[in-house]
CSV table of C-alpha atoms in Angstrom, one decimal:
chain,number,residue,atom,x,y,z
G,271,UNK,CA,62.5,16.4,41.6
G,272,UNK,CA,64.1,19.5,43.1
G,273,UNK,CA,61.8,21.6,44.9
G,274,UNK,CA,64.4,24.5,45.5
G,275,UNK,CA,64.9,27.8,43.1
G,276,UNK,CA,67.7,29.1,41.8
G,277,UNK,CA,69.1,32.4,43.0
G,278,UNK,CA,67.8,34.2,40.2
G,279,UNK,CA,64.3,32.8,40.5
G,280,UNK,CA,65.0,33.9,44.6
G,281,UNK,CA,65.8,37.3,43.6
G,282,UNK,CA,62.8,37.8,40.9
G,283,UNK,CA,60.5,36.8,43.5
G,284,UNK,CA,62.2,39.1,45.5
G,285,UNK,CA,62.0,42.3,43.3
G,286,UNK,CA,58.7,41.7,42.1
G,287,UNK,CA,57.5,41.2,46.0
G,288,UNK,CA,58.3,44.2,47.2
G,289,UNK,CA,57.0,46.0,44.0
G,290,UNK,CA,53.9,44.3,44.1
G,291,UNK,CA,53.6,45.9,48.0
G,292,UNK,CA,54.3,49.3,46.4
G,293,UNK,CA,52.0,49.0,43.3
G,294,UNK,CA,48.8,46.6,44.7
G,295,UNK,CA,46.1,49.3,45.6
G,296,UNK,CA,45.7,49.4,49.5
G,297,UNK,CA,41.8,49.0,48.8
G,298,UNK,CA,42.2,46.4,46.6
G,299,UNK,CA,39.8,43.3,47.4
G,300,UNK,CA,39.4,42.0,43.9
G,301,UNK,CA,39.3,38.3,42.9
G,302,UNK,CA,40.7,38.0,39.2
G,303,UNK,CA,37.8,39.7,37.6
G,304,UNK,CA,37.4,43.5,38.0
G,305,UNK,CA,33.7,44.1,37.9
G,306,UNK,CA,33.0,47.8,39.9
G,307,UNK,CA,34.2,50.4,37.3
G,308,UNK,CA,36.5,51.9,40.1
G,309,UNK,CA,38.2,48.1,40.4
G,310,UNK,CA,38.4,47.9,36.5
G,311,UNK,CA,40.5,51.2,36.3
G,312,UNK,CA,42.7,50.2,39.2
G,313,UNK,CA,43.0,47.1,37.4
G,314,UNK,CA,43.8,48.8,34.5
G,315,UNK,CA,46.5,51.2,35.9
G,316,UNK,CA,48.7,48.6,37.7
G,317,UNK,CA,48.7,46.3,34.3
G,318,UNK,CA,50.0,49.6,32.7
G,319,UNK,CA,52.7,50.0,35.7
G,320,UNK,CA,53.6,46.3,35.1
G,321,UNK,CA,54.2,46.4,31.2
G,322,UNK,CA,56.3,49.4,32.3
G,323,UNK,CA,58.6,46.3,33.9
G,324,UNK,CA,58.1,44.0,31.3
G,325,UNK,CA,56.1,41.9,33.2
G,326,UNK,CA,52.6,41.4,31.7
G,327,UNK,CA,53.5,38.6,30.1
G,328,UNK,CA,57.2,37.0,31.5
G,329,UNK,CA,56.8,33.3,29.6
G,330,UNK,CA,56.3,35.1,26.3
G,331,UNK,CA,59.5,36.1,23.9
G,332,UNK,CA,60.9,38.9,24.6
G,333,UNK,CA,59.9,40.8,20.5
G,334,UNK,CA,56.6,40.3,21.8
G,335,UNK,CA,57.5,42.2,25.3
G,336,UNK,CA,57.7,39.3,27.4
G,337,UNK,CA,61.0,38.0,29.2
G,338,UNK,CA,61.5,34.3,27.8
G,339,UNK,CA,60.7,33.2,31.3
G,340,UNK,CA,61.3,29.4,32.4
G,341,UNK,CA,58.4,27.4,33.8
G,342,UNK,CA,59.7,28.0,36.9
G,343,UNK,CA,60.4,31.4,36.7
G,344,UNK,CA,56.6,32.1,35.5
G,345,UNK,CA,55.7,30.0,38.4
G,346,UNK,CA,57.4,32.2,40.5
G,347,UNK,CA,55.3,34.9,39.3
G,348,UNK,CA,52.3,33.4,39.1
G,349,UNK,CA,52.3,32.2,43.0
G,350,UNK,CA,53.5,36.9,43.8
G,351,UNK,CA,50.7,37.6,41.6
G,352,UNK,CA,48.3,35.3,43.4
G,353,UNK,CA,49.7,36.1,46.8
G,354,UNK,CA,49.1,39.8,46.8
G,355,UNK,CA,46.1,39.5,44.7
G,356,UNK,CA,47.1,41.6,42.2
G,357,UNK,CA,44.7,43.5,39.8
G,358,UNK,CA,45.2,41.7,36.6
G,359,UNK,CA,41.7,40.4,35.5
G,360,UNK,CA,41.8,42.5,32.2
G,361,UNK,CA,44.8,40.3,31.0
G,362,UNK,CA,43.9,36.5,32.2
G,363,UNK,CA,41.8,35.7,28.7
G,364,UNK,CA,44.8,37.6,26.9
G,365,UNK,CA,48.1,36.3,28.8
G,366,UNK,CA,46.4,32.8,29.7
G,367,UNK,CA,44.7,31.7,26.8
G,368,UNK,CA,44.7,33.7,23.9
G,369,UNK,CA,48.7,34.9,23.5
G,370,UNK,CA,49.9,31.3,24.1
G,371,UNK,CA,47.5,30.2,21.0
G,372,UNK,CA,48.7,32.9,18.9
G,373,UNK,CA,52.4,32.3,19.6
G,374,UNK,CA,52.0,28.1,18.8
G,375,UNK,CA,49.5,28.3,15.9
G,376,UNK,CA,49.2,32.3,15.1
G,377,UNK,CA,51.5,33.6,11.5
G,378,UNK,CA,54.2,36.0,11.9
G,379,UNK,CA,51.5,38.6,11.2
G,380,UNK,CA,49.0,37.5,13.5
G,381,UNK,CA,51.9,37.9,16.7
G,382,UNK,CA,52.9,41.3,15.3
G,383,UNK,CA,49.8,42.6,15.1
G,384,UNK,CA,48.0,41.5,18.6
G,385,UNK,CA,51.0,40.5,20.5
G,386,UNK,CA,53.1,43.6,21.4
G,387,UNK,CA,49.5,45.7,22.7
G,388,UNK,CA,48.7,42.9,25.3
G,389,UNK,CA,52.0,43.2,27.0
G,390,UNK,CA,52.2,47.4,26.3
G,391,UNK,CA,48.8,46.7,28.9
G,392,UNK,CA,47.0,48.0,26.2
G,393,UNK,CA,44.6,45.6,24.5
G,394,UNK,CA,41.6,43.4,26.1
G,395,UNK,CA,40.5,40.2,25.5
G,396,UNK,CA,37.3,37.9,25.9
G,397,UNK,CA,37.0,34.4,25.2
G,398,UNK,CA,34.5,32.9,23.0
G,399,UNK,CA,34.0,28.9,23.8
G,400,UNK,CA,30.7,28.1,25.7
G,401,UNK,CA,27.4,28.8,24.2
G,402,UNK,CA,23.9,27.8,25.6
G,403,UNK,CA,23.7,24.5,24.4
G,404,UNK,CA,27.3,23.7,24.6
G,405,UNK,CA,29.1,24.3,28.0
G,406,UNK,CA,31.2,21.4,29.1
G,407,UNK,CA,30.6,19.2,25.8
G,408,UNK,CA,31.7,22.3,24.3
G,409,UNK,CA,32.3,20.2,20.6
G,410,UNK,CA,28.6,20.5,20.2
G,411,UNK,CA,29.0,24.0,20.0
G,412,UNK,CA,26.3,25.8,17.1
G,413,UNK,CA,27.9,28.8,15.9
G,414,UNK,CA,28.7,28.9,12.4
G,415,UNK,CA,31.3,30.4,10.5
G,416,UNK,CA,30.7,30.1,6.5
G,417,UNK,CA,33.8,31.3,3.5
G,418,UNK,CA,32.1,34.0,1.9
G,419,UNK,CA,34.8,35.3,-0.9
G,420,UNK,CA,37.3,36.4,1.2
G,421,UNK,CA,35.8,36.1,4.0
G,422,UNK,CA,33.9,34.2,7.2
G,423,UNK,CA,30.3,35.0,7.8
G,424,UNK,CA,29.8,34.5,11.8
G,425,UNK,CA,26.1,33.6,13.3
G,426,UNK,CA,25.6,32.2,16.5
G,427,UNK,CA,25.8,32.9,20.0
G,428,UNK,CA,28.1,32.7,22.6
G,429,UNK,CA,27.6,33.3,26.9
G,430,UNK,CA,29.5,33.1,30.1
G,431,UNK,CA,31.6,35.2,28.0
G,432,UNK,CA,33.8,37.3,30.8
G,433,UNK,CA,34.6,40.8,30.0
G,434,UNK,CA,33.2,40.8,26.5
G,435,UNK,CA,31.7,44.1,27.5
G,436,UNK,CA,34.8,45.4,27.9
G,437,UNK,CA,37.1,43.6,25.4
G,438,UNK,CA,38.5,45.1,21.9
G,439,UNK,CA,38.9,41.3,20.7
G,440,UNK,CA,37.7,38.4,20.8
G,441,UNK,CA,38.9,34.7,20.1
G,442,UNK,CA,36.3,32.5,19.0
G,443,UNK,CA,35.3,29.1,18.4
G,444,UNK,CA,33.1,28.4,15.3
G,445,UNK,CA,31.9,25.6,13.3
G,446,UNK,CA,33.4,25.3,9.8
G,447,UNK,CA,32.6,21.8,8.6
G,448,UNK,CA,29.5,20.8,9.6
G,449,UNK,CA,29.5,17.5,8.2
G,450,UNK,CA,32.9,16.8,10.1
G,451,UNK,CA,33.0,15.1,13.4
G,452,UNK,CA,31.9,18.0,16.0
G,453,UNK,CA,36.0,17.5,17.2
G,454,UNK,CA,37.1,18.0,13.9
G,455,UNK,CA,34.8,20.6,12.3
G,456,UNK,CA,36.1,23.9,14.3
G,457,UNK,CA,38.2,26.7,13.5
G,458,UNK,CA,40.2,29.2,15.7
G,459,UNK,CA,38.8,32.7,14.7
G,460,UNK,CA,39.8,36.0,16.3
G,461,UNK,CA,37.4,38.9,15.9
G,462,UNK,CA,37.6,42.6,16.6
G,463,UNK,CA,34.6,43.3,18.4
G,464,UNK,CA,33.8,46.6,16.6
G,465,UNK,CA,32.8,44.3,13.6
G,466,UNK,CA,29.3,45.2,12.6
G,467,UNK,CA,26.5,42.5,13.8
G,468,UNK,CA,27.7,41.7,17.4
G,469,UNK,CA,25.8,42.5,20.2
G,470,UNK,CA,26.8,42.3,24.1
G,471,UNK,CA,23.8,41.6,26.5
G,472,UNK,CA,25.1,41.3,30.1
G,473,UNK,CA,24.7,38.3,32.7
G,474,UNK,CA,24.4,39.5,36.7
G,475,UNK,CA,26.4,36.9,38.7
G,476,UNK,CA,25.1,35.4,42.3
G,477,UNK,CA,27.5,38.2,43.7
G,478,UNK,CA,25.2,40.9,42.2
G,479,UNK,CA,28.4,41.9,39.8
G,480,UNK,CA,28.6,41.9,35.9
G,481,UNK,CA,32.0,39.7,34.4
G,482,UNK,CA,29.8,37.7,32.1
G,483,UNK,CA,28.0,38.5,29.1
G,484,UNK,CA,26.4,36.5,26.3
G,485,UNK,CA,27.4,38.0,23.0
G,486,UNK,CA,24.9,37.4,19.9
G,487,UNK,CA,26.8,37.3,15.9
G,488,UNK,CA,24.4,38.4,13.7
G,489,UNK,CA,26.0,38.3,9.9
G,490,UNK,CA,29.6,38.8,11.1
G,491,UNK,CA,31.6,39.2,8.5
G,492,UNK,CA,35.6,38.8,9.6
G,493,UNK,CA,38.6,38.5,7.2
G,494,UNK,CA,40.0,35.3,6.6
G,495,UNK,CA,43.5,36.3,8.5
G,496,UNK,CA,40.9,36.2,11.5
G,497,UNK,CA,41.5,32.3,11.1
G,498,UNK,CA,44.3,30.5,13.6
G,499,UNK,CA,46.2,28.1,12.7
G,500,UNK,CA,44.4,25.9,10.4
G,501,UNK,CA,40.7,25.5,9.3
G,502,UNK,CA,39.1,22.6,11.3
G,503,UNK,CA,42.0,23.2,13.6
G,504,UNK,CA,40.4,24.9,16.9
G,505,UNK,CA,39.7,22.0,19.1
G,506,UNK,CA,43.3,21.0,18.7
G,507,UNK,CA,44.4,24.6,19.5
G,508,UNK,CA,41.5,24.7,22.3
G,509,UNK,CA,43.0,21.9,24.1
G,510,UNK,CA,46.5,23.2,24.5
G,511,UNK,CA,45.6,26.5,25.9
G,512,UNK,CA,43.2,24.9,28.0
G,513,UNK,CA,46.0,22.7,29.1
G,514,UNK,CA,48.1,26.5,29.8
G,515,UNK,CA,45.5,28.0,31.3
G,516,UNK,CA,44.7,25.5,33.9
G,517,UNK,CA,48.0,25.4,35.2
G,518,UNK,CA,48.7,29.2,35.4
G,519,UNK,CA,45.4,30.0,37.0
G,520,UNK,CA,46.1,27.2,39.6
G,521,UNK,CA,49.0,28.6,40.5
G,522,UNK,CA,47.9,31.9,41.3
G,523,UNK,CA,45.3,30.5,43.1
G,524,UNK,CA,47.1,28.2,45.4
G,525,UNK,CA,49.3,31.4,46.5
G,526,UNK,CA,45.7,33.0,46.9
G,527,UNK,CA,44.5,30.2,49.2
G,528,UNK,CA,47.6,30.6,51.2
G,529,UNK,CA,47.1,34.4,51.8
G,530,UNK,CA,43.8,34.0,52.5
G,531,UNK,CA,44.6,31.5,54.9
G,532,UNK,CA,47.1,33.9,56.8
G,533,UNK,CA,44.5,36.3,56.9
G,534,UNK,CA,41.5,33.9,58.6
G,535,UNK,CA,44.8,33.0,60.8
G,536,UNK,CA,45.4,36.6,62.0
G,537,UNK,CA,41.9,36.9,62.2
G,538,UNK,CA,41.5,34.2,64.7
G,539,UNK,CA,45.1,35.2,66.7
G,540,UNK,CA,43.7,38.8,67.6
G,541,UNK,CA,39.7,37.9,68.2
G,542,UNK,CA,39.0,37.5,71.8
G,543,UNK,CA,35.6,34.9,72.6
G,544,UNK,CA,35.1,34.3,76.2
G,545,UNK,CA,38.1,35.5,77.2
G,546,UNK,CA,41.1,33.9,75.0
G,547,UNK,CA,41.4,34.1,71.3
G,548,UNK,CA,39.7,32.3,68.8
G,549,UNK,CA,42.6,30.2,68.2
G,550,UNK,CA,42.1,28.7,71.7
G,551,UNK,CA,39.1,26.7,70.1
G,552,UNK,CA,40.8,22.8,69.1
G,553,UNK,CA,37.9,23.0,66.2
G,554,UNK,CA,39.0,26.0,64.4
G,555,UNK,CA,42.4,24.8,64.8
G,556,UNK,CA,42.0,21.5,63.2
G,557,UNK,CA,39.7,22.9,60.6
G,558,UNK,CA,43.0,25.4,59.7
G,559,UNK,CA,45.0,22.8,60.2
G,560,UNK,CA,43.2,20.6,57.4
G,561,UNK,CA,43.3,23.5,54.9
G,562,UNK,CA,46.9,24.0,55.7
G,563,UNK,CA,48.1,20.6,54.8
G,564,UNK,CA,45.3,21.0,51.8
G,565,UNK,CA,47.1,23.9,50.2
G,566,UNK,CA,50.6,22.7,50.7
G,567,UNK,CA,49.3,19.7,48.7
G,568,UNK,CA,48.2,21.7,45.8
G,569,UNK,CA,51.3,23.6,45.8
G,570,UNK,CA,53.4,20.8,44.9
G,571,UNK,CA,50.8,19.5,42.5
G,572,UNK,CA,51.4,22.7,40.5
G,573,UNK,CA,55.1,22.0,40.9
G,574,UNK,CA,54.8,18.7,39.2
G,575,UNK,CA,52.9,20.3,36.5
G,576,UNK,CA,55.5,22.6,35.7
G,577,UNK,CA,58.7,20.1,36.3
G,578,UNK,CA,56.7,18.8,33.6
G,579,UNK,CA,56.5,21.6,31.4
G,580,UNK,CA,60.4,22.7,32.0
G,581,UNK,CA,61.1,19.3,30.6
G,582,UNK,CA,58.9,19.7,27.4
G,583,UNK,CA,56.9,16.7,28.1
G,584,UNK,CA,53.1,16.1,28.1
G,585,UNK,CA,51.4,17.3,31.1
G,586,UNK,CA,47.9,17.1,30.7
G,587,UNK,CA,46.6,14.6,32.8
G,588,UNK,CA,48.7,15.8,36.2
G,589,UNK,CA,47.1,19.9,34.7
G,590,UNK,CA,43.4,18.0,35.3
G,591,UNK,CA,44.5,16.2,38.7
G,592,UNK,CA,45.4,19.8,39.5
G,593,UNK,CA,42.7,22.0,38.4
G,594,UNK,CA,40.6,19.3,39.9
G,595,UNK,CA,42.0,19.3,43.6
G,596,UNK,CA,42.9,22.7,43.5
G,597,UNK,CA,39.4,24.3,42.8
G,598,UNK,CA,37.8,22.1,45.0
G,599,UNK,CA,40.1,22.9,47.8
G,600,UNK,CA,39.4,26.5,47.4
G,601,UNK,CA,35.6,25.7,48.0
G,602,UNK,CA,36.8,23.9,51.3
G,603,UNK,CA,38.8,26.8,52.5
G,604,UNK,CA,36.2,29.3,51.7
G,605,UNK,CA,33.5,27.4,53.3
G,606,UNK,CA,36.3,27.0,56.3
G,607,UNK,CA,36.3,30.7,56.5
G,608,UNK,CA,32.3,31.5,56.5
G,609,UNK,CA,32.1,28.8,59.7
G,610,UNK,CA,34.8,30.2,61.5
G,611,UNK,CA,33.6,33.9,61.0
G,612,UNK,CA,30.2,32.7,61.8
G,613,UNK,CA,27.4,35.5,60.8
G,614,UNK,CA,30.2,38.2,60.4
G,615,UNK,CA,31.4,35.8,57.0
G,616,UNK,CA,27.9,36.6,55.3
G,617,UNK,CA,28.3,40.1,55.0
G,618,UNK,CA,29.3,42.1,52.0
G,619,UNK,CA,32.5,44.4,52.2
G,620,UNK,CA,30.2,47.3,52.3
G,621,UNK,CA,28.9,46.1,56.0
G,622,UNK,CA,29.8,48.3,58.9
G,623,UNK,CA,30.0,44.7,60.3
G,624,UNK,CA,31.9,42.8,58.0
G,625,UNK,CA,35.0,41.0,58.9
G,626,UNK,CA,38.3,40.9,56.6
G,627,UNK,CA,36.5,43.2,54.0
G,628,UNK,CA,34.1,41.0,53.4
G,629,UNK,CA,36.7,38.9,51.5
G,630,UNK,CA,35.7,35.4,52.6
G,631,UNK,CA,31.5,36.2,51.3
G,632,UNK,CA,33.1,37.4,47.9
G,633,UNK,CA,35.3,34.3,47.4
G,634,UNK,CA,32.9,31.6,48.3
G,635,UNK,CA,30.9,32.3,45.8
G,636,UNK,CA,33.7,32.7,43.2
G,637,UNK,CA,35.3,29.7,44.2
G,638,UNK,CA,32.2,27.9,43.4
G,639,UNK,CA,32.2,29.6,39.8
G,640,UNK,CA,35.8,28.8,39.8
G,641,UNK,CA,35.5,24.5,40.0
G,642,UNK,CA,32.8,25.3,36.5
G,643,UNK,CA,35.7,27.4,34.5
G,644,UNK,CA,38.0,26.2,32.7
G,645,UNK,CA,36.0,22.4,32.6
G,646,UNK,CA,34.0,21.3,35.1
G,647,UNK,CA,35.4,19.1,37.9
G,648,UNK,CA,33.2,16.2,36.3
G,649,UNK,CA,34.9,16.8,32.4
G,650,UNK,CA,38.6,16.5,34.6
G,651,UNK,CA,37.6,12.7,36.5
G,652,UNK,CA,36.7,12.1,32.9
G,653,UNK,CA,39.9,12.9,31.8
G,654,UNK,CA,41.5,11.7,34.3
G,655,UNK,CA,40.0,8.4,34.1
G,656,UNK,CA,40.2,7.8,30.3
G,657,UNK,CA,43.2,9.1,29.3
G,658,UNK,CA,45.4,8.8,32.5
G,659,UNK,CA,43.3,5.6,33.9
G,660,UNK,CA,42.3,4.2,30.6
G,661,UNK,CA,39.0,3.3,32.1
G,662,UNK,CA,36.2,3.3,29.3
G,663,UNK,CA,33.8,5.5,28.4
G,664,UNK,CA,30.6,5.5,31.5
């Protein structure tokens, strides 16, 4: 495998670099989601300077307003945009999960009509999977979605659902056949969410922010163009974008890890204790050290992933390996940063006393949310051992 770009992967990462420095707010401390109102219109600005560039969505064809990026150019991106942290929580549902979906399984229609306005930075989406009863065995989801004429009748719930409050659309998963096995009974359904009968109710995270919602369908009544792909299709469609979204989101996340590491770095070069720097101490240097090697690890873990994908071939066992080590690495290197910071890593941004904006407080507890999304680190050693391990069923 050849772990080196080619000079026009070089000279993307280049250009977008240094526009990312120009374009990132200075204030910026976001992590993926926007929750404050002031981050969600920053957010919202820079994804309209970036579909300016034609870089929303690089993977995507170029009709639709992407740039018929390779693999490994959209890996590039993904490790900038991760990097420099950019504001781009308003489009992760959209560019990760929902557009790929639409592009494999959606009609010519369906990509016409909600295509072009995610990449114009202009349309938001939510994701509609987990409901109460059915987080990570998410095939026992409850919602129902019954043919009425010429059209489905949605009723059910649906939480953990990020954004919702903010989206204009959302894709859905729904129950079609309920005499079906539960893997085989779901449909694909994507609902404006100014449709009569749905109602946001808002879930306050551990950080004290507001990303998820649960979102109630009382008598929703949706066209049946709403439907993806086939009926009785979705967990098919489910598990490819799944596949998609773990690897991009790792990606960026590795790059994240690695900046946030050259920050707790800087931070320990230039503070003094008892009279050298904090990088004097053999403990916090090992402790970096570990996350270092940790990181580069991931990285090429997502490399494989994508080698992979460049080659057309399936991919998603090594996506679980990686969404697996990855999140659980970020836990480690968060949890690195509160000891090293001591009492100063508690503290909120907003602290007179807080230490690197707070940044390390904020992320722990999202890094924690971050090893649930996307399937629990228990669903991928499941995975992993039945499909890549063909170990039985425990």
């Amino acid at each position: 495998m050849d772990f080196h770009f080619t000079p026009e992967e070089q000279a993307f990462r280049q250009e977008l670099r240094g526009w990312l420095k120009e374009n990132v707010p200075p204030d910026w401390e976001g992590v993926f989601l926007e929750e404050e109102e002031k981050e969600w219109q920053q957010g919202r600005a820079f994804v309209k300077k970036l579909s300016q560039k034609g870089w929303v969505a690089p993977a995507w064809p170029k009709e639709y307003g992407g740039m018929e990026a390779s693999p490994a150019l959209q890996l590039v991106y993904n490790e900038e945009m991760g990097y420099h942290r950019a504001p781009i929580g308003s489009i992760i549902q959209a560019v990760g999960i929902v557009g790929p979906a639409i592009l494999f399984f959606g009609s010519e229609e369906q990509k016409k009509q909600h295509l072009p306005p995610v990449t114009a930075g202009e349309r938001v989406w939510s994701q509609g999977f987990s409901e109460p009863e059915a987080g990570s065995d998410l095939a026992s989801l409850k919602m129902r979605a019954v043919k009425d004429g010429d059209d489905y009748v949605i009723n059910g719930d649906k939480i953990w659902t990020s954004n919702a409050h903010r989206s204009e659309w959302c894709a859905l998963l729904a129950r079609t056949d309920p005499t079906a096995p539960k893997h085989r009974g779901i449909s694909f359904l994507l609902v404006d969410m100014k449709t009569p009968g749905i109602t946001v109710q808002p879930i306050i995270n551990m950080a004290n922010m507001h990303s998820f919602n649960q979102v109630f369908f009382e008598d929703v009544r949706v066209p049946k163009s709403a439907l993806l792909g086939e009926e009785n299709q979705g967990w098919y469609i489910t598990a490819m974008t799944l596949d998609y979204e773990r690897s991009s989101l790792v990606a960026a996340g590795v790059s994240m890890a690695k900046r946030y590491l050259d920050d707790l770095v800087h931070y320990c070069k230039e503070t003094k204790v008892n009279g050298g720097n904090l990088l004097d101490n053999p403990m916090v240097r090992h402790k970096l050290a570990e996350i270092a090697i940790e990181i580069e690890v991931g990285k090429y873990m997502v490399y494989r992933v994508v080698s992979l994908q460049a080659r057309m071939e399936p991919g998603s066992i090594e996506a679980a390996v990686c969404k697996l080590y990855n999140t659980e690495m970020n836990v480690r290197l968060t949890n690195t940063g509160i000891e090293v910071l001591g009492l100063y890593g508690q503290l909120q941004k907003d602290s007179k006393w807080s230490q690197l904006m707070g940044r390390f407080q904020k992320s722990y507890l999202y890094a924690i949310a971050m090893v649930v999304g996307g399937g629990t680190s228990e669903i991928q050693r499941n995975i992993i051992a039945m499909r890549g391990l063909g170990l039985p069923r425990g």
